PDB file of C-alpha atoms in Angstrom:
ATOM      1  CA  MET A   1     134.782  82.747  29.999  1.00  0.00           C
ATOM      2  CA  ASP A   2     135.002  84.372  26.582  1.00  0.00           C
ATOM      3  CA  GLU A   3     137.807  82.750  24.642  1.00  0.00           C
ATOM      4  CA  SER A   4     138.338  85.664  22.252  1.00  0.00           C
ATOM      5  CA  HIS A   5     141.161  87.040  24.237  1.00  0.00           C
ATOM      6  CA  ILE A   6     143.263  83.835  24.176  1.00  0.00           C
ATOM      7  CA  ASP A   7     145.461  83.327  21.121  1.00  0.00           C
ATOM      8  CA  GLY A   8     145.259  80.112  19.108  1.00  0.00           C
ATOM      9  CA  ASP A   9     144.249  76.740  20.493  1.00  0.00           C
ATOM     10  CA  TYR A  10     146.285  76.911  23.624  1.00  0.00           C
ATOM     11  CA  VAL A  11     148.064  79.271  25.920  1.00  0.00           C
ATOM     12  CA  HIS A  12     151.340  78.862  27.665  1.00  0.00           C
ATOM     13  CA  SER A  13     150.664  78.643  31.409  1.00  0.00           C
ATOM     14  CA  PRO A  14     153.788  79.369  33.550  1.00  0.00           C
ATOM     15  CA  ALA A  15     154.566  77.755  36.821  1.00  0.00           C
ATOM     16  CA  ILE A  16     157.251  78.552  39.448  1.00  0.00           C
ATOM     17  CA  LEU A  17     159.820  76.034  40.561  1.00  0.00           C
ATOM     18  CA  ASN A  18     163.121  76.738  42.396  1.00  0.00           C
ATOM     19  CA  ASP A  19     162.958  80.529  41.709  1.00  0.00           C
ATOM     20  CA  GLU A  20     162.492  79.877  38.029  1.00  0.00           C
ATOM     21  CA  ILE A  21     159.399  80.241  35.651  1.00  0.00           C
ATOM     22  CA  TYR A  22     158.516  77.249  33.667  1.00  0.00           C
ATOM     23  CA  CYS A  23     155.856  77.031  30.924  1.00  0.00           C
ATOM     24  CA  GLN A  24     153.468  74.297  29.856  1.00  0.00           C
ATOM     25  CA  GLU A  25     150.903  74.176  27.048  1.00  0.00           C
ATOM     26  CA  VAL A  26     147.329  73.934  28.216  1.00  0.00           C
ATOM     27  CA  ASP A  27     144.089  73.569  26.220  1.00  0.00           C
ATOM     28  CA  ASN A  28     141.813  76.681  26.460  1.00  0.00           C
ATOM     29  CA  GLU A  29     138.648  74.589  26.536  1.00  0.00           C
ATOM     30  CA  ASP A  30     136.346  75.234  29.542  1.00  0.00           C
ATOM     31  CA  LEU A  31     138.511  78.051  30.934  1.00  0.00           C
ATOM     32  CA  ASP A  32     136.866  79.111  34.119  1.00  0.00           C
ATOM     33  CA  THR A  33     137.822  80.219  37.651  1.00  0.00           C
ATOM     34  CA  ASP A  34     136.074  79.953  41.015  1.00  0.00           C
ATOM     35  CA  SER A  35     138.294  81.447  43.580  1.00  0.00           C
ATOM     36  CA  PHE A  36     141.996  81.686  44.388  1.00  0.00           C
ATOM     37  CA  LYS A  37     144.323  80.656  47.266  1.00  0.00           C
ATOM     38  CA  TYR A  38     147.716  82.200  47.881  1.00  0.00           C
ATOM     39  CA  ALA A  39     150.342  79.731  46.728  1.00  0.00           C
ATOM     40  CA  ASP A  40     153.157  81.182  48.825  1.00  0.00           C
ATOM     41  CA  ARG A  41     155.500  80.993  45.842  1.00  0.00           C
ATOM     42  CA  SER A  42     157.106  83.992  44.236  1.00  0.00           C
ATOM     43  CA  VAL A  43     159.954  85.136  42.053  1.00  0.00           C
ATOM     44  CA  THR A  44     161.390  88.600  41.818  1.00  0.00           C
ATOM     45  CA  ARG A  45     162.087  89.998  38.352  1.00  0.00           C
ATOM     46  CA  LEU A  46     162.691  93.216  36.429  1.00  0.00           C
ATOM     47  CA  ILE A  47     159.923  94.055  33.913  1.00  0.00           C
ATOM     48  CA  GLN A  48     161.425  95.361  30.722  1.00  0.00           C
ATOM     49  CA  THR A  49     159.909  96.664  27.456  1.00  0.00           C
ATOM     50  CA  ARG A  50     161.300  95.926  23.896  1.00  0.00           C
ATOM     51  CA  ASN A  51     162.959  99.376  24.003  1.00  0.00           C
ATOM     52  CA  LYS A  52     164.999  98.381  27.024  1.00  0.00           C
ATOM     53  CA  ARG A  53     163.119 100.512  29.580  1.00  0.00           C
ATOM     54  CA  PHE A  54     162.356  99.071  33.030  1.00  0.00           C
ATOM     55  CA  LEU A  55     159.122  99.485  35.004  1.00  0.00           C
ATOM     56  CA  VAL A  56     159.663 101.363  38.236  1.00  0.00           C
ATOM     57  CA  VAL A  57     157.417 102.840  40.924  1.00  0.00           C
ATOM     58  CA  GLU A  58     158.420 106.406  41.761  1.00  0.00           C
ATOM     59  CA  GLY A  59     156.529 108.975  43.785  1.00  0.00           C
ATOM     60  CA  GLY A  60     153.512 106.718  43.861  1.00  0.00           C
ATOM     61  CA  LYS A  61     153.442 106.406  40.089  1.00  0.00           C
ATOM     62  CA  LEU A  62     154.333 103.696  37.588  1.00  0.00           C
ATOM     63  CA  LYS A  63     156.816 104.632  34.766  1.00  0.00           C
ATOM     64  CA  PHE A  64     159.365 103.088  32.433  1.00  0.00           C
ATOM     65  CA  MET A  65     162.895 104.321  32.792  1.00  0.00           C
ATOM     66  CA  MET A  66     166.372 103.567  31.395  1.00  0.00           C
ATOM     67  CA  ARG A  67     168.424 101.809  34.143  1.00  0.00           C
ATOM     68  CA  THR A  68     172.089 100.852  34.474  1.00  0.00           C
ATOM     69  CA  LYS A  69     172.934  97.488  35.958  1.00  0.00           C
ATOM     70  CA  MET A  70     173.659  99.218  39.334  1.00  0.00           C
ATOM     71  CA  GLN A  71     170.301 101.045  39.243  1.00  0.00           C
ATOM     72  CA  CYS A  72     168.559  97.760  38.553  1.00  0.00           C
ATOM     73  CA  ARG A  73     169.522  96.723  42.095  1.00  0.00           C
ATOM     74  CA  ASN A  74     167.167  99.389  43.463  1.00  0.00           C
ATOM     75  CA  GLU A  75     164.032  97.945  45.120  1.00  0.00           C
ATOM     76  CA  ASP A  76     161.773 100.280  43.092  1.00  0.00           C
ATOM     77  CA  SER A  77     162.238  98.237  39.852  1.00  0.00           C
ATOM     78  CA  GLN A  78     162.333  94.681  41.377  1.00  0.00           C
ATOM     79  CA  PHE A  79     158.795  93.281  41.090  1.00  0.00           C
ATOM     80  CA  LYS A  80     157.767  90.368  43.183  1.00  0.00           C
ATOM     81  CA  ILE A  81     155.469  87.966  41.322  1.00  0.00           C
ATOM     82  CA  CYS A  82     153.257  86.453  43.947  1.00  0.00           C
ATOM     83  CA  THR A  83     151.371  83.477  42.638  1.00  0.00           C
ATOM     84  CA  TYR A  84     147.928  82.019  43.498  1.00  0.00           C
ATOM     85  CA  MET A  85     146.179  78.743  42.777  1.00  0.00           C
ATOM     86  CA  ASN A  86     142.693  78.081  41.577  1.00  0.00           C
ATOM     87  CA  THR A  87     140.682  76.467  44.423  1.00  0.00           C
ATOM     88  CA  GLU A  88     138.031  74.934  42.225  1.00  0.00           C
ATOM     89  CA  ILE A  89     137.926  71.056  42.599  1.00  0.00           C
ATOM     90  CA  PRO A  90     138.561  69.588  40.252  1.00  0.00           C
ATOM     91  CA  PRO A  91     140.613  72.549  39.131  1.00  0.00           C
ATOM     92  CA  ALA A  92     139.642  74.236  35.899  1.00  0.00           C
ATOM     93  CA  THR A  93     142.521  75.432  33.808  1.00  0.00           C
ATOM     94  CA  PRO A  94     143.027  79.240  34.317  1.00  0.00           C
ATOM     95  CA  PRO A  95     144.249  81.288  31.362  1.00  0.00           C
ATOM     96  CA  GLY A  96     147.770  81.478  32.676  1.00  0.00           C
ATOM     97  CA  MET A  97     149.246  81.670  36.171  1.00  0.00           C
ATOM     98  CA  PRO A  98     147.294  83.887  38.630  1.00  0.00           C
ATOM     99  CA  ALA A  99     149.665  86.394  40.199  1.00  0.00           C
ATOM    100  CA  ILE A 100     149.895  89.794  42.016  1.00  0.00           C
ATOM    101  CA  LEU A 101     152.707  92.139  41.122  1.00  0.00           C
ATOM    102  CA  MET A 102     154.261  93.801  44.215  1.00  0.00           C
ATOM    103  CA  VAL A 103     157.187  96.278  44.393  1.00  0.00           C
ATOM    104  CA  SER A 104     158.830  98.222  47.213  1.00  0.00           C
ATOM    105  CA  ASN A 105     159.751 101.913  47.290  1.00  0.00           C
ATOM    106  CA  ASN A 106     161.104 103.850  50.289  1.00  0.00           C
ATOM    107  CA  GLY A 107     160.183 101.016  52.619  1.00  0.00           C
ATOM    108  CA  ARG A 108     156.610 100.753  51.472  1.00  0.00           C
ATOM    109  CA  GLU A 109     155.015  98.183  49.299  1.00  0.00           C
ATOM    110  CA  TRP A 110     152.760  98.698  46.295  1.00  0.00           C
ATOM    111  CA  ILE A 111     150.768  96.426  44.057  1.00  0.00           C
ATOM    112  CA  ILE A 112     149.678  97.035  40.501  1.00  0.00           C
ATOM    113  CA  CYS A 113     145.890  97.330  40.310  1.00  0.00           C
ATOM    114  CA  THR A 114     143.223  97.959  37.621  1.00  0.00           C
ATOM    115  CA  ASN A 115     140.456 100.491  38.028  1.00  0.00           C
ATOM    116  CA  GLU A 116     137.026  98.911  38.392  1.00  0.00           C
ATOM    117  CA  VAL A 117     135.286 101.793  36.564  1.00  0.00           C
ATOM    118  CA  GLU A 118     137.628 102.535  33.732  1.00  0.00           C
ATOM    119  CA  LYS A 119     140.284 100.377  32.017  1.00  0.00           C
ATOM    120  CA  SER A 120     143.341 101.829  33.570  1.00  0.00           C
ATOM    121  CA  VAL A 121     146.116 100.717  35.799  1.00  0.00           C
ATOM    122  CA  TYR A 122     147.688 102.276  38.869  1.00  0.00           C
ATOM    123  CA  PRO A 123     149.907 101.436  41.835  1.00  0.00           C
ATOM    124  CA  LYS A 124     148.103 100.865  45.138  1.00  0.00           C
ATOM    125  CA  LEU A 125     149.774 101.172  48.589  1.00  0.00           C
ATOM    126  CA  GLN A 126     149.685  97.702  50.216  1.00  0.00           C
ATOM    127  CA  ASP A 127     149.638  98.309  53.934  1.00  0.00           C
ATOM    128  CA  GLN A 128     148.259  94.867  54.819  1.00  0.00           C
ATOM    129  CA  PRO A 129     149.605  91.346  53.824  1.00  0.00           C
ATOM    130  CA  LEU A 130     148.439  90.071  50.497  1.00  0.00           C
ATOM    131  CA  PRO A 131     145.112  88.225  50.776  1.00  0.00           C
ATOM    132  CA  LYS A 132     145.389  84.510  51.439  1.00  0.00           C
ATOM    133  CA  HIS A 133     142.144  83.787  49.654  1.00  0.00           C
ATOM    134  CA  ILE A 134     140.380  85.659  46.826  1.00  0.00           C
ATOM    135  CA  ASP A 135     136.731  84.979  46.273  1.00  0.00           C
ATOM    136  CA  GLY A 136     135.230  85.040  42.815  1.00  0.00           C
ATOM    137  CA  SER A 137     136.934  84.999  39.418  1.00  0.00           C
ATOM    138  CA  SER A 138     138.454  88.422  39.455  1.00  0.00           C
ATOM    139  CA  HIS A 139     140.314  90.892  41.663  1.00  0.00           C
ATOM    140  CA  GLU A 140     141.746  94.406  40.996  1.00  0.00           C
ATOM    141  CA  ALA A 141     145.380  93.193  41.520  1.00  0.00           C
ATOM    142  CA  LEU A 142     145.130  89.706  40.061  1.00  0.00           C
ATOM    143  CA  PHE A 143     146.624  89.102  36.661  1.00  0.00           C
ATOM    144  CA  PHE A 144     147.035  85.975  34.576  1.00  0.00           C
ATOM    145  CA  LEU A 145     150.683  85.506  33.593  1.00  0.00           C
ATOM    146  CA  GLN A 146     150.945  84.010  30.126  1.00  0.00           C
ATOM    147  CA  SER A 147     154.104  83.038  28.221  1.00  0.00           C
ATOM    148  CA  MET A 148     154.350  84.537  24.704  1.00  0.00           C
ATOM    149  CA  LYS A 149     154.740  82.047  21.990  1.00  0.00           C
ATOM    150  CA  GLU A 150     158.217  81.613  20.521  1.00  0.00           C
ATOM    151  CA  ARG A 151     159.637  84.429  22.644  1.00  0.00           C
ATOM    152  CA  LYS A 152     161.766  83.146  25.499  1.00  0.00           C
ATOM    153  CA  ASN A 153     161.320  84.984  28.770  1.00  0.00           C
ATOM    154  CA  TRP A 154     158.621  87.191  27.302  1.00  0.00           C
ATOM    155  CA  TYR A 155     155.247  87.323  29.063  1.00  0.00           C
ATOM    156  CA  ARG A 156     152.047  89.187  29.126  1.00  0.00           C
ATOM    157  CA  PHE A 157     149.694  89.872  31.964  1.00  0.00           C
ATOM    158  CA  GLU A 158     145.926  89.661  31.455  1.00  0.00           C
ATOM    159  CA  SER A 159     143.717  91.506  33.871  1.00  0.00           C
ATOM    160  CA  SER A 160     141.202  89.258  35.796  1.00  0.00           C
ATOM    161  CA  GLN A 161     139.064  92.258  36.256  1.00  0.00           C
ATOM    162  CA  TRP A 162     138.987  93.138  32.602  1.00  0.00           C
ATOM    163  CA  PRO A 163     139.261  89.869  30.549  1.00  0.00           C
ATOM    164  CA  GLY A 164     140.951  90.368  27.204  1.00  0.00           C
ATOM    165  CA  TRP A 165     142.797  93.526  28.449  1.00  0.00           C
ATOM    166  CA  PHE A 166     146.541  93.251  29.057  1.00  0.00           C
ATOM    167  CA  LEU A 167     149.255  95.283  30.676  1.00  0.00           C
ATOM    168  CA  ALA A 168     151.024  97.236  27.934  1.00  0.00           C
ATOM    169  CA  PHE A 169     153.182 100.315  27.423  1.00  0.00           C
ATOM    170  CA  GLU A 170     152.604 103.540  25.684  1.00  0.00           C
ATOM    171  CA  THR A 171     155.070 106.382  24.872  1.00  0.00           C
ATOM    172  CA  GLU A 172     153.618 109.846  25.200  1.00  0.00           C
ATOM    173  CA  GLU A 173     154.732 113.069  23.629  1.00  0.00           C
ATOM    174  CA  GLY A 174     158.010 114.007  25.261  1.00  0.00           C
ATOM    175  CA  GLY A 175     159.153 110.426  25.410  1.00  0.00           C
ATOM    176  CA  THR A 176     157.556 109.374  28.643  1.00  0.00           C
ATOM    177  CA  THR A 177     156.543 105.686  28.639  1.00  0.00           C
ATOM    178  CA  LYS A 178     153.797 104.677  30.897  1.00  0.00           C
ATOM    179  CA  LEU A 179     151.961 101.464  31.909  1.00  0.00           C
ATOM    180  CA  ILE A 180     148.524 101.074  30.536  1.00  0.00           C
ATOM    181  CA  LEU A 181     145.784  98.476  29.918  1.00  0.00           C
ATOM    182  CA  LYS A 182     145.220  97.535  26.247  1.00  0.00           C
ATOM    183  CA  LYS A 183     142.841  95.220  24.519  1.00  0.00           C
ATOM    184  CA  SER A 184     144.559  92.520  22.655  1.00  0.00           C
ATOM    185  CA  ASP A 185     143.344  89.934  20.046  1.00  0.00           C
ATOM    186  CA  CYS A 186     146.781  88.958  18.827  1.00  0.00           C
ATOM    187  CA  ASP A 187     150.230  88.119  20.404  1.00  0.00           C
ATOM    188  CA  VAL A 188     151.893  91.439  19.606  1.00  0.00           C
ATOM    189  CA  ILE A 189     155.016  92.591  21.292  1.00  0.00           C
ATOM    190  CA  ASP A 190     153.723  95.867  22.753  1.00  0.00           C
ATOM    191  CA  ARG A 191     151.490  93.852  24.994  1.00  0.00           C
ATOM    192  CA  GLY A 192     154.252  91.775  26.399  1.00  0.00           C
ATOM    193  CA  PHE A 193     157.297  92.243  28.601  1.00  0.00           C
ATOM    194  CA  GLN A 194     160.543  90.534  29.148  1.00  0.00           C
ATOM    195  CA  LEU A 195     161.085  89.293  32.750  1.00  0.00           C
ATOM    196  CA  VAL A 196     164.715  89.685  33.634  1.00  0.00           C
ATOM    197  CA  ASN A 197     166.525  88.251  36.589  1.00  0.00           C
ATOM    198  CA  CYS A 198     167.712  90.813  39.101  1.00  0.00           C
ATOM    199  CA  PRO A 199     171.363  91.626  39.105  1.00  0.00           C
TER     200      PRO A 199
END
């Protein structure tokens, strides 16, 4: 795998234990993936930008909105981070923790996906259970969760389908902030998000 999208000599690879996210430093040598198995571990978090807006799914669209503490209890902003494990034996070190982001709205579940033709992101209705096994090194809904250096509880999500491209936010004219994919070669804040415990 091309190492140009990984900052420095290491990445922080998160792991989930007792409903908390922990980070460990791993060397980025020989980063590779084979296939993934559902780890059956997850945490639920709010995804927040630096300007205090929260990611929500509304009307089948992803957007960032201001939320009160009471509104943050709504299911449309509580993202379940469902983790996977690399099945390669012996396991190579993935560039972060493989995960799928899932959220509910009006009793229906959605996952965040990337477009296989163009570098964009969209919510996809998930009518079936999440796949127990993912063949290959990429999937439209699989991201690598990486801890941002020296920023507690800040993370970035690298697309497995588009290596070197990360979930990011962009504010349009009129003030609307949307979720996008953005290429990154540095650990900058607009390509990262704070994961906040649900109230």
